Amino acid sequence: MPTQPLYDINASNGDGSLGPLPEWDLSDLYTSDESPELKRDLDWLESACLKFADDYEGKLASQNAQGMLEAIKRQERIDSVAGRIMSFAGLRYYQLTTDAERAKFLSDCQERITNFSTPLVFFTLEINRLDDDFLDGLFAENADLARYKPIFDKVRKMKPFQLSDELEKFLHDLGVVGDAWERLFDETIAGLTFDIEGEELNIEATLNFLTDQDRSKRENAARELARVFADNVKTFARVHNTQAKEKEILDRWRGMPSAQTGRHLSNDVEPEVVEALRNAVVAAYPRLSHRYYELKRKWLGLDVMQVWDRNAPLPMESDQIVGWEDAQKTVMDAYTAFDPRMGELAEPFFTKGWIDAGVKPGKAPGAFAHPTVTDVHPYVMLNYLGKPRDVMTLAHELGHGVHQVLAAGQGEMLSSTPLTLAETASVFGEMLTFRQMLDGAKNQAERKVMLAGKVEDMINTVVRQIAFYDFECKLHDARRGGELTPDDINALWMSVQAESLGPAFEYMDGYETFWAYIPHFVHSPFYVYAYAFGDGLVNALYAAYQEHPEGFQDKYFEMLRAGGSKHHSELLAPFGLDASDPSFWDKGLSMIEGFIDELEAMED
């Protein structure tokens, strides 16, 4: 069914004159919530689901290869129409989450599609009752069907955790109730207001002050965030308790060995690979974040850093505002310099209403790229207000967009990339943009600012996200022992913060509630390690590009075109890389370490 947007982790804001900012044109999906095409598709979907169940339920074991291929293609068409409807409803909602009509429309679409698709639940359940030999025979008989083998393989990985047909249908129907908790979280976050020097601001604009040159403004924003989070902490704790309990019940009934198992299965990644990544990053905390923040403490002239100094600009950094046209040119130049094909793929995002860039009241915070469906195109959401880091966010989301456009050729079922690999193109896009900007540095001071900014982004992407992952592991483990109070959750949050950030920091009263606003914990449990996976993977990929540039672009595009049709081991083999090798992650981390080495050398 519809793919979740890919949320960015480092979205930030600024201010100033940015020039005209693009807005979405959603008419490529539907012209309005009352369009006849939308009604037509909803009606078609209801009958198509019923007819599919009538034609195939209880009959998969008697299909020949052609019959099975037709079934897959019909399922794919259903997914495409449902995905188009939900993409339209979701994107329209994200533009104005505080609008009751848009929220109702999204909820109504979700409920109708859930009801329509309940008769389809049998499909994956029956696939898992088929013999391996029977399926292998069908694949051998028909090459077009064999192309879908990765889908069958992924479905069959769930075989040990499958419940009865009746229970699976019940859980499918119940899914919309769990979604309501996500909506409560989204609407609560979007509705929060913060008093900054007498001005009422939303969360995006308030978080922006944490990157202000003026330390008193950073402190004021941090304390105001803490105050508002504390006022709402019971709601956030209720959402987390309910979501974690629902997950624990589902996992227990399915017999999943850990809270993380479901995410590893959907990411098509082995638990030991994630564990090797996690252990490598935690072991590197002293060499990465602890060391960098000690440098930053000296640059800021502080005896000890407070949490509001973590993302502070450097003293030698200008309060630069990057207009939209300059941001577009910077990213497009970097993409085109890597390969003109990449620039061509990125261009329509700017010219055809595929980006919604401005910060607006009620708009969802953060940034994401949403692939919609393979016969339309992705949409990118930003909250762009001109910070240099926003340029990197643009590069990041465009990377997702380019990946999604390339993978669309695989069709609805095979285009969707596991999160671990989905972050590859986005982080690679950032790296291309960064390297181009670094090469253009006018002097040593400018190079230092750029290097420090990149190290901070990498620490936010690798160290901070693995700390988030550890927090989630602790949260879900603790919830299995009973209801968690806000203080319980606060304590779990603080237990990972000092370890990951290091001795350069002190923590203000109130920082313990800052877990409350992270959307990944609610929308996609254990999503966060995908960022560290993607960053480490890209660092290793970029090193391969530098060592052997000849033919790299073609291999890179082939990897992106594969979408979800290949396992990470197959995708990385042409580059001579293997994520299951524990030393693989040290290679990626050594790039960050090298940047810190260069920054330290500048101090001598």
Coordinates of C-alpha atoms in Angstrom, one line a residue:
M1 CA 0.0 0.0 0.0
P2 CA 1.1 3.7 -0.1
T3 CA 4.7 4.3 0.9
Q4 CA 5.5 6.5 3.9
P5 CA 7.4 9.7 3.1
L6 CA 11.1 9.6 3.7
Y7 CA 11.7 12.0 6.6
D8 CA 14.9 14.1 6.7
I9 CA 16.6 14.5 10.0
N10 CA 18.5 17.7 9.7
A11 CA 15.8 20.1 8.3
S12 CA 16.4 23.6 9.6
N13 CA 15.3 27.1 9.0
G14 CA 16.6 30.7 8.5
D15 CA 15.2 34.0 7.5
G16 CA 15.7 36.8 5.0
S17 CA 14.7 37.5 1.4
L18 CA 14.8 34.2 -0.4
G19 CA 13.1 35.0 -3.6
P20 CA 9.9 33.2 -4.8
L21 CA 9.6 29.7 -3.3
P22 CA 7.9 26.9 -5.2
E23 CA 4.7 25.2 -4.1
W24 CA 3.3 21.8 -5.0
D25 CA 1.1 21.3 -7.9
L26 CA -0.8 18.2 -6.9
S27 CA -2.9 18.1 -10.0
D28 CA -0.7 15.4 -11.5
L29 CA -2.4 13.2 -8.8
Y30 CA -5.9 14.8 -8.7
T31 CA -7.2 18.3 -9.4
S32 CA -9.1 18.4 -6.1
D33 CA -10.6 16.3 -3.4
E34 CA -13.9 16.4 -5.3
S35 CA -12.5 15.6 -8.8
P36 CA -14.5 13.0 -10.8
E37 CA -11.2 11.1 -11.4
L38 CA -10.8 10.6 -7.7
K39 CA -14.4 9.3 -7.3
R40 CA -13.8 7.0 -10.3
D41 CA -10.6 5.6 -8.8
L42 CA -12.2 4.9 -5.4
D43 CA -15.2 3.1 -7.1
W44 CA -12.8 1.1 -9.3
L45 CA -10.7 0.2 -6.3
E46 CA -13.6 -1.2 -4.3
S47 CA -14.8 -3.4 -7.2
A48 CA -11.2 -4.4 -8.2
C49 CA -10.4 -5.7 -4.7
L50 CA -13.6 -7.7 -4.5
K51 CA -13.1 -9.2 -8.0
F52 CA -9.5 -10.0 -7.2
A53 CA -10.5 -11.9 -4.1
D54 CA -13.3 -13.7 -6.0
D55 CA -10.9 -14.8 -8.8
Y56 CA -7.9 -15.9 -6.6
E57 CA -8.8 -16.7 -3.0
G58 CA -8.1 -20.3 -2.3
K59 CA -6.9 -20.8 -5.9
L60 CA -3.2 -19.7 -5.9
A61 CA -1.9 -23.3 -5.6
S62 CA -3.7 -24.2 -8.8
Q63 CA -2.3 -21.3 -10.9
N64 CA 0.2 -21.8 -13.7
A65 CA 3.0 -19.3 -14.3
Q66 CA 0.9 -17.0 -16.5
G67 CA -2.0 -17.1 -14.1
M68 CA 0.3 -16.1 -11.2
L69 CA 1.8 -13.3 -13.3
E70 CA -1.6 -11.9 -14.1
A71 CA -2.5 -12.0 -10.3
I72 CA 0.7 -10.1 -9.5
K73 CA 0.0 -7.5 -12.2
R74 CA -3.6 -7.0 -10.9
Q75 CA -2.3 -6.6 -7.4
E76 CA 0.2 -4.1 -8.6
R77 CA -2.5 -2.1 -10.4
I78 CA -4.5 -2.0 -7.1
D79 CA -1.5 -0.8 -5.2
S80 CA -0.9 1.9 -7.8
V81 CA -4.4 3.3 -7.6
A82 CA -4.6 3.1 -3.8
G83 CA -1.2 4.7 -3.6
R84 CA -2.2 7.6 -5.8
I85 CA -5.3 8.3 -3.7
M86 CA -3.4 8.1 -0.4
S87 CA -0.5 10.2 -1.8
F88 CA -2.9 13.0 -2.8
A89 CA -4.7 12.9 0.5
G90 CA -1.5 12.8 2.6
L91 CA 0.4 15.5 0.7
R92 CA -2.6 17.8 0.8
Y93 CA -2.8 17.2 4.6
Y94 CA 0.9 17.9 5.1
Q95 CA 0.5 21.3 3.5
L96 CA -1.9 22.3 6.2
T97 CA -2.1 19.8 9.0
T98 CA -4.3 22.1 11.2
D99 CA -7.1 22.1 8.6
A100 CA -9.9 19.9 9.9
E101 CA -11.4 19.2 6.4
R102 CA -8.0 18.0 5.1
A103 CA -7.5 15.8 8.2
K104 CA -11.0 14.3 7.7
F105 CA -10.4 13.7 4.0
L106 CA -7.1 11.9 4.7
S107 CA -8.8 9.8 7.5
D108 CA -11.8 9.0 5.3
C109 CA -9.6 7.9 2.4
Q110 CA -7.5 5.7 4.7
E111 CA -10.6 4.1 6.2
R112 CA -12.2 3.4 2.8
I113 CA -9.0 2.0 1.3
T114 CA -8.4 -0.2 4.4
N115 CA -12.0 -1.5 4.1
F116 CA -11.6 -2.1 0.3
S117 CA -8.3 -3.9 0.7
T118 CA -9.3 -6.2 3.5
P119 CA -10.4 -8.9 1.0
L120 CA -6.8 -8.9 -0.3
V121 CA -5.2 -10.0 2.9
F122 CA -5.5 -13.6 1.8
F123 CA -2.9 -13.1 -1.0
T124 CA 0.3 -13.0 1.0
L125 CA -1.1 -15.5 3.4
E126 CA -1.7 -18.0 0.6
I127 CA 1.7 -17.3 -1.0
N128 CA 3.3 -18.4 2.3
R129 CA 1.4 -21.7 2.2
L130 CA 2.8 -22.6 -1.3
D131 CA 5.7 -25.0 -1.5
D132 CA 9.1 -23.6 -2.5
D133 CA 9.4 -26.2 -5.3
F134 CA 6.1 -25.1 -6.7
L135 CA 7.1 -21.5 -6.8
D136 CA 10.6 -22.3 -8.2
G137 CA 8.9 -24.2 -11.0
L138 CA 6.7 -21.2 -11.9
F139 CA 9.7 -18.9 -11.9
A140 CA 11.6 -21.2 -14.2
E141 CA 8.7 -21.4 -16.6
N142 CA 8.1 -17.6 -17.0
A143 CA 10.9 -15.0 -17.0
D144 CA 8.4 -12.1 -16.5
L145 CA 7.1 -13.8 -13.3
A146 CA 10.7 -14.5 -12.2
R147 CA 11.4 -10.8 -12.2
Y148 CA 9.0 -10.6 -9.2
K149 CA 10.8 -13.2 -7.2
P150 CA 12.2 -10.6 -4.7
I151 CA 8.6 -9.8 -3.8
F152 CA 7.8 -13.4 -3.1
D153 CA 11.1 -13.8 -1.1
K154 CA 10.2 -10.7 1.0
V155 CA 6.7 -12.0 1.7
R156 CA 8.0 -15.4 2.6
K157 CA 10.4 -14.0 5.1
M158 CA 7.3 -13.1 7.1
K159 CA 6.1 -16.8 7.0
P160 CA 7.4 -17.7 10.4
F161 CA 5.5 -14.7 11.9
Q162 CA 2.2 -15.2 10.1
L163 CA -1.1 -15.5 12.0
S164 CA -4.3 -17.1 11.0
D165 CA -6.2 -15.7 8.0
E166 CA -9.0 -14.3 10.3
L167 CA -6.5 -12.6 12.7
E168 CA -4.6 -11.1 9.8
K169 CA -7.8 -9.6 8.4
F170 CA -8.7 -8.3 11.8
L171 CA -5.3 -6.6 12.3
H172 CA -5.5 -5.1 8.8
D173 CA -8.8 -3.5 9.7
L174 CA -7.5 -2.3 13.0
G175 CA -4.6 -0.5 11.3
V176 CA -6.5 2.7 11.0
V177 CA -6.8 2.9 14.8
G178 CA -3.0 2.9 15.2
D179 CA -2.7 5.6 12.5
A180 CA -4.9 7.8 14.7
W181 CA -2.1 8.0 17.3
E182 CA 0.3 9.1 14.6
R183 CA -2.2 11.8 13.5
L184 CA -2.6 12.9 17.1
F185 CA 1.2 13.3 17.3
D186 CA 1.4 15.2 14.0
E187 CA -1.5 17.6 14.9
T188 CA -0.1 18.2 18.4
I189 CA 3.3 19.1 17.0
A190 CA 2.0 21.3 14.3
G191 CA -0.3 23.1 16.8
L192 CA 2.4 23.9 19.3
T193 CA 3.2 27.6 19.7
F194 CA 6.3 29.1 21.3
D195 CA 6.8 32.6 22.7
I196 CA 10.1 33.9 21.4
E197 CA 10.6 37.6 22.5
G198 CA 6.9 38.2 22.4
E199 CA 6.4 36.6 19.0
E200 CA 4.3 33.5 18.6
L201 CA 6.2 30.9 16.5
N202 CA 5.7 27.3 15.4
I203 CA 8.2 24.5 16.2
E204 CA 10.2 24.9 12.9
A205 CA 10.9 28.6 13.4
T206 CA 11.7 28.0 17.1
L207 CA 14.1 25.1 16.4
N208 CA 15.8 27.5 13.9
F209 CA 17.0 29.7 16.8
L210 CA 19.1 26.8 18.0
T211 CA 21.5 27.7 15.1
D212 CA 21.5 31.4 15.7
Q213 CA 24.8 33.3 16.2
D214 CA 23.4 35.0 19.3
R215 CA 23.9 32.6 22.2
S216 CA 21.2 34.2 24.3
K217 CA 18.7 33.6 21.5
R218 CA 19.7 29.9 21.4
E219 CA 19.3 29.6 25.1
N220 CA 15.9 31.3 25.1
A221 CA 14.7 29.0 22.3
A222 CA 16.0 25.9 24.1
R223 CA 14.3 26.8 27.3
E224 CA 11.0 27.7 25.5
L225 CA 11.1 24.4 23.7
A226 CA 11.6 22.6 27.0
R227 CA 8.7 24.6 28.6
V228 CA 6.2 23.8 25.9
F229 CA 7.3 20.1 25.6
A230 CA 6.9 19.8 29.4
D231 CA 3.4 21.3 29.2
N232 CA 2.5 18.6 26.6
V233 CA 4.7 15.7 27.8
K234 CA 1.7 13.7 29.0
T235 CA 0.2 13.6 25.5
F236 CA 3.6 12.6 24.0
A237 CA 4.1 9.9 26.6
R238 CA 0.6 8.6 26.0
V239 CA 1.3 8.3 22.3
H240 CA 4.6 6.5 22.8
N241 CA 3.2 4.2 25.5
T242 CA 0.3 3.2 23.2
Q243 CA 2.4 2.8 20.1
A244 CA 5.0 0.7 21.9
K245 CA 2.4 -1.4 23.6
E246 CA 0.6 -2.0 20.3
K247 CA 3.9 -3.1 18.8
E248 CA 4.7 -5.3 21.7
I249 CA 1.3 -7.1 21.4
L250 CA 1.7 -7.6 17.6
D251 CA 5.3 -8.8 18.0
R252 CA 4.3 -11.2 20.8
W253 CA 1.4 -12.7 18.8
R254 CA 3.7 -13.0 15.7
G255 CA 6.5 -14.6 17.7
M256 CA 9.0 -12.0 16.6
P257 CA 12.3 -12.4 18.6
S258 CA 12.8 -8.6 19.2
A259 CA 11.1 -5.3 18.8
Q260 CA 13.5 -4.5 16.0
T261 CA 12.9 -7.6 13.9
G262 CA 10.0 -6.2 11.9
R263 CA 12.1 -3.2 10.8
H264 CA 15.0 -5.4 9.9
L265 CA 12.7 -7.6 7.7
S266 CA 11.2 -4.5 6.0
N267 CA 14.7 -3.1 5.4
D268 CA 15.8 -6.5 4.0
V269 CA 18.9 -6.3 6.2
E270 CA 20.3 -8.9 8.6
P271 CA 20.2 -8.1 12.4
E272 CA 23.9 -8.8 12.7
V273 CA 24.7 -6.2 10.0
V274 CA 22.7 -3.6 12.0
E275 CA 24.4 -4.7 15.2
A276 CA 27.8 -4.4 13.6
L277 CA 26.9 -0.8 12.5
R278 CA 25.6 0.1 15.9
N279 CA 28.7 -1.3 17.7
A280 CA 31.1 0.4 15.3
V281 CA 29.5 3.8 15.8
V282 CA 29.2 3.5 19.6
A283 CA 32.9 2.5 19.8
A284 CA 33.7 5.5 17.6
Y285 CA 31.9 8.1 19.9
P286 CA 35.2 9.2 21.5
R287 CA 37.0 9.5 18.2
L288 CA 34.1 11.4 16.5
S289 CA 31.6 13.4 18.5
H290 CA 33.5 13.7 21.8
R291 CA 36.6 14.9 19.9
Y292 CA 34.7 17.2 17.6
Y293 CA 32.6 18.8 20.4
E294 CA 35.8 19.4 22.4
L295 CA 37.2 21.4 19.4
K296 CA 33.9 23.3 19.1
R297 CA 33.9 24.1 22.8
K298 CA 37.3 25.8 22.3
W299 CA 36.1 27.7 19.2
L300 CA 33.2 29.0 21.1
G301 CA 35.4 30.0 24.0
L302 CA 33.4 28.1 26.6
D303 CA 34.4 26.2 29.7
V304 CA 31.5 23.8 29.0
M305 CA 28.9 23.6 26.2
Q306 CA 25.2 23.6 26.9
V307 CA 22.7 21.7 24.6
W308 CA 21.8 25.0 22.9
D309 CA 25.4 25.2 21.7
R310 CA 25.4 21.8 19.9
N311 CA 24.3 23.3 16.5
A312 CA 25.6 26.8 17.1
P313 CA 27.3 28.4 14.1
L314 CA 31.1 28.8 14.5
P315 CA 32.3 32.3 15.6
M316 CA 34.0 32.8 12.2
E317 CA 30.8 31.8 10.4
S318 CA 28.8 34.5 8.7
D319 CA 25.0 34.8 9.1
Q320 CA 24.8 33.9 5.5
I321 CA 21.3 33.6 3.9
V322 CA 21.2 31.6 0.7
G323 CA 18.4 32.6 -1.6
W324 CA 16.3 30.0 -3.4
E325 CA 17.9 30.6 -6.8
D326 CA 21.4 30.3 -5.4
A327 CA 20.5 27.1 -3.5
Q328 CA 19.0 25.6 -6.7
K329 CA 22.1 26.6 -8.7
T330 CA 24.5 25.1 -6.1
V331 CA 22.7 21.7 -6.0
M332 CA 22.1 21.5 -9.7
D333 CA 25.7 22.4 -10.5
A334 CA 26.9 19.7 -8.2
Y335 CA 24.5 17.1 -9.6
T336 CA 25.3 18.0 -13.2
A337 CA 29.1 18.0 -12.6
F338 CA 28.8 14.4 -11.3
D339 CA 26.8 13.3 -14.4
P340 CA 24.6 15.5 -16.7
R341 CA 21.9 12.8 -16.5
M342 CA 21.6 13.5 -12.8
G343 CA 21.0 17.2 -13.4
E344 CA 18.3 16.3 -16.1
L345 CA 16.5 14.1 -13.6
A346 CA 16.6 16.8 -10.9
E347 CA 15.4 19.7 -13.0
P348 CA 11.7 19.0 -13.2
F349 CA 11.5 19.2 -9.4
F350 CA 12.2 22.9 -9.7
T351 CA 10.2 23.7 -12.8
K352 CA 7.0 21.5 -12.5
G353 CA 5.7 22.1 -9.0
W354 CA 7.3 19.0 -7.4
I355 CA 8.8 20.9 -4.5
D356 CA 6.9 22.8 -1.7
A357 CA 9.7 24.9 -0.1
G358 CA 8.3 27.6 2.1
V359 CA 7.6 27.6 5.9
K360 CA 3.9 28.2 6.4
P361 CA 1.5 28.1 9.4
G362 CA 0.1 24.6 9.9
K363 CA 2.5 23.0 7.4
A364 CA 4.1 19.8 8.6
P365 CA 7.6 20.4 10.0
G366 CA 10.8 18.9 8.7
A367 CA 11.5 17.7 5.1
F368 CA 10.7 14.6 3.1
A369 CA 10.6 13.1 -0.4
H370 CA 7.5 11.1 -1.1
P371 CA 7.6 8.8 -4.2
T372 CA 3.8 8.7 -4.7
V373 CA 3.3 6.1 -7.4
T374 CA 5.5 5.0 -10.3
D375 CA 3.3 6.4 -13.1
V376 CA 3.3 9.9 -11.5
H377 CA 6.5 11.3 -9.9
P378 CA 7.9 12.1 -6.4
Y379 CA 7.1 15.3 -4.4
V380 CA 9.6 16.9 -2.1
M381 CA 8.7 18.9 1.0
L382 CA 11.1 21.4 2.6
N383 CA 10.8 24.1 5.2
Y384 CA 13.4 26.3 3.5
L385 CA 14.4 29.6 5.1
G386 CA 17.9 30.0 3.7
K387 CA 20.5 28.5 6.1
P388 CA 23.5 26.9 4.4
R389 CA 22.3 23.7 6.0
D390 CA 19.0 24.1 4.2
V391 CA 21.0 23.8 0.9
M392 CA 22.2 20.4 2.1
T393 CA 18.6 19.4 3.0
L394 CA 17.6 20.3 -0.6
A395 CA 20.5 18.2 -1.9
H396 CA 19.4 15.4 0.3
E397 CA 15.7 15.4 -0.7
L398 CA 16.6 15.8 -4.4
G399 CA 18.8 12.7 -4.0
H400 CA 15.7 10.8 -2.8
G401 CA 13.7 12.2 -5.7
V402 CA 16.2 11.3 -8.3
H403 CA 16.4 7.8 -6.8
Q404 CA 12.6 7.4 -6.8
V405 CA 12.4 8.6 -10.5
L406 CA 15.0 6.1 -11.6
A407 CA 13.5 3.2 -9.6
A408 CA 10.0 3.8 -10.9
G409 CA 10.9 1.8 -14.0
Q410 CA 10.7 -1.3 -11.8
G411 CA 7.0 -0.9 -11.3
E412 CA 4.9 -0.4 -8.2
M413 CA 6.0 -3.6 -6.3
L414 CA 9.7 -3.6 -7.1
S415 CA 10.4 0.2 -7.0
S416 CA 10.3 0.7 -3.3
T417 CA 13.7 0.6 -1.8
P418 CA 14.5 -0.5 1.8
L419 CA 15.2 2.4 4.1
T420 CA 18.8 1.4 4.5
L421 CA 19.4 1.8 0.7
A422 CA 16.9 4.6 0.3
E423 CA 19.2 6.9 2.2
T424 CA 22.1 6.2 -0.1
A425 CA 21.1 8.5 -3.0
S426 CA 20.1 11.3 -0.6
V427 CA 23.3 11.3 1.4
F428 CA 25.3 10.9 -1.9
G429 CA 23.6 14.0 -3.2
E430 CA 24.6 15.9 -0.1
M431 CA 28.2 14.6 -0.5
L432 CA 28.4 15.8 -4.1
T433 CA 27.1 19.2 -3.1
F434 CA 29.4 19.5 -0.2
R435 CA 32.5 18.5 -2.2
Q436 CA 31.7 21.0 -4.8
M437 CA 31.3 23.8 -2.2
L438 CA 34.5 22.7 -0.4
D439 CA 36.5 22.8 -3.7
G440 CA 35.2 26.4 -4.2
A441 CA 36.3 27.6 -0.7
K442 CA 38.0 31.0 -1.1
N443 CA 40.4 30.6 1.8
Q444 CA 41.4 28.4 4.8
A445 CA 38.8 30.0 7.1
E446 CA 35.9 29.3 4.7
R447 CA 37.2 25.7 4.3
K448 CA 37.3 25.3 8.0
V449 CA 33.6 26.4 8.4
M450 CA 32.5 24.1 5.6
L451 CA 34.4 21.1 7.1
A452 CA 33.0 21.8 10.5
G453 CA 29.5 22.0 9.1
K454 CA 29.9 18.7 7.3
V455 CA 31.3 17.0 10.4
E456 CA 28.3 18.3 12.4
D457 CA 25.9 17.0 9.8
M458 CA 27.6 13.6 9.8
I459 CA 27.5 13.5 13.6
N460 CA 23.8 14.3 13.4
T461 CA 23.3 11.6 10.8
V462 CA 25.5 8.9 12.3
V463 CA 26.2 9.4 16.0
R464 CA 22.9 11.1 16.9
Q465 CA 20.8 8.6 15.0
I466 CA 22.5 5.6 16.6
A467 CA 21.9 7.2 20.0
F468 CA 18.2 7.6 18.9
Y469 CA 18.2 3.9 17.9
D470 CA 19.6 2.9 21.4
F471 CA 16.9 5.1 23.0
E472 CA 14.2 3.3 21.0
C473 CA 15.6 -0.1 21.9
K474 CA 15.5 0.9 25.6
L475 CA 12.1 2.4 25.3
H476 CA 10.5 -0.7 23.7
D477 CA 12.3 -3.0 26.1
A478 CA 11.2 -1.0 29.1
R479 CA 7.5 -0.7 27.9
R480 CA 7.4 -4.5 27.9
G481 CA 7.6 -4.2 31.7
G482 CA 4.7 -1.9 32.0
E483 CA 3.4 1.6 31.5
L484 CA 6.2 4.3 31.3
T485 CA 5.7 7.6 33.0
P486 CA 7.1 10.8 31.3
D487 CA 9.9 10.7 33.9
D488 CA 10.7 7.1 32.9
I489 CA 11.0 8.1 29.2
N490 CA 13.0 11.2 30.1
A491 CA 15.5 9.0 32.0
L492 CA 15.9 6.7 29.0
W493 CA 16.6 9.7 26.8
M494 CA 19.2 11.2 29.0
S495 CA 20.9 7.8 29.4
V496 CA 22.0 7.9 25.7
Q497 CA 22.7 11.6 25.4
A498 CA 25.8 12.0 27.6
E499 CA 27.3 8.8 26.2
S500 CA 26.9 10.0 22.6
L501 CA 27.7 13.7 22.9
G502 CA 30.6 13.4 25.4
P503 CA 32.1 15.4 28.3
A504 CA 32.1 18.8 26.6
F505 CA 28.4 19.2 27.5
E506 CA 26.2 20.1 30.4
Y507 CA 22.4 19.5 30.2
M508 CA 19.8 22.1 31.2
D509 CA 16.8 21.2 33.1
G510 CA 14.1 20.4 30.6
Y511 CA 16.3 18.8 28.0
E512 CA 15.2 15.4 29.2
T513 CA 11.9 16.0 27.3
F514 CA 13.5 16.6 23.8
W515 CA 12.6 13.0 22.7
A516 CA 9.0 14.3 22.4
Y517 CA 9.2 16.0 19.0
I518 CA 11.1 13.3 17.0
P519 CA 8.6 12.0 14.4
H520 CA 10.5 8.8 13.5
F521 CA 9.8 7.3 17.0
V522 CA 6.1 7.5 16.3
H523 CA 5.7 7.0 12.6
S524 CA 8.4 4.4 11.9
P525 CA 10.0 2.7 15.0
F526 CA 13.7 1.9 14.5
Y527 CA 13.7 3.9 11.2
V528 CA 16.6 6.0 12.5
Y529 CA 19.5 3.5 12.0
A530 CA 18.9 3.8 8.2
Y531 CA 20.5 7.2 8.3
A532 CA 23.7 5.9 9.8
F533 CA 23.6 2.9 7.5
G534 CA 23.2 5.3 4.5
D535 CA 25.9 7.7 5.6
G536 CA 28.4 4.9 6.2
L537 CA 27.5 3.3 2.9
V538 CA 27.9 6.6 1.0
N539 CA 31.3 7.3 2.6
A540 CA 32.5 3.9 1.4
L541 CA 30.9 4.5 -2.0
Y542 CA 32.4 7.9 -2.3
A543 CA 35.9 6.5 -1.4
A544 CA 35.4 3.9 -4.2
Y545 CA 34.4 6.8 -6.6
Q546 CA 37.6 8.7 -5.7
E547 CA 39.8 5.6 -6.1
H548 CA 38.2 4.3 -9.3
P549 CA 36.2 7.0 -11.0
E550 CA 36.1 5.3 -14.4
G551 CA 32.6 3.8 -15.1
F552 CA 31.4 4.7 -11.5
Q553 CA 28.5 6.7 -12.7
D554 CA 27.0 3.9 -14.8
K555 CA 27.3 1.5 -11.9
Y556 CA 25.7 4.1 -9.5
F557 CA 22.7 4.7 -11.8
E558 CA 22.2 0.9 -12.2
M559 CA 22.1 0.6 -8.4
L560 CA 19.5 3.3 -8.1
R561 CA 17.4 1.9 -11.0
A562 CA 17.3 -1.5 -9.2
G563 CA 14.9 0.0 -6.5
G564 CA 13.9 -2.9 -4.2
S565 CA 14.6 -5.6 -6.8
K566 CA 18.0 -6.6 -5.3
H567 CA 19.5 -7.2 -1.9
H568 CA 22.2 -4.8 -0.5
S569 CA 24.9 -7.4 -1.1
E570 CA 24.1 -7.6 -4.8
L571 CA 23.9 -3.9 -5.2
L572 CA 27.2 -3.2 -3.5
A573 CA 29.2 -6.1 -5.1
P574 CA 30.0 -4.1 -8.3
F575 CA 31.7 -1.5 -6.2
G576 CA 33.7 -4.2 -4.2
L577 CA 31.8 -3.4 -1.0
D578 CA 30.2 -5.7 1.6
A579 CA 28.1 -4.3 4.4
S580 CA 28.2 -7.6 6.3
D581 CA 32.0 -7.2 6.8
P582 CA 32.4 -5.5 10.3
S583 CA 35.4 -3.5 8.9
F584 CA 33.1 -2.0 6.2
W585 CA 31.6 0.4 8.8
D586 CA 35.0 1.5 10.1
K587 CA 35.8 2.6 6.5
G588 CA 32.8 4.9 6.5
L589 CA 33.5 6.3 9.9
S590 CA 37.2 6.9 9.0
M591 CA 36.0 9.6 6.5
I592 CA 34.4 11.6 9.3
E593 CA 37.6 11.0 11.4
G594 CA 39.7 12.3 8.6
F595 CA 37.7 15.5 8.4
I596 CA 38.2 16.0 12.2
D597 CA 41.9 15.3 11.8
E598 CA 42.1 18.1 9.2
L599 CA 40.2 20.5 11.6
E600 CA 42.6 19.7 14.4
A601 CA 45.6 20.2 12.1
M602 CA 44.2 23.7 11.4
E603 CA 44.5 24.5 15.1
D604 CA 48.3 24.0 15.2

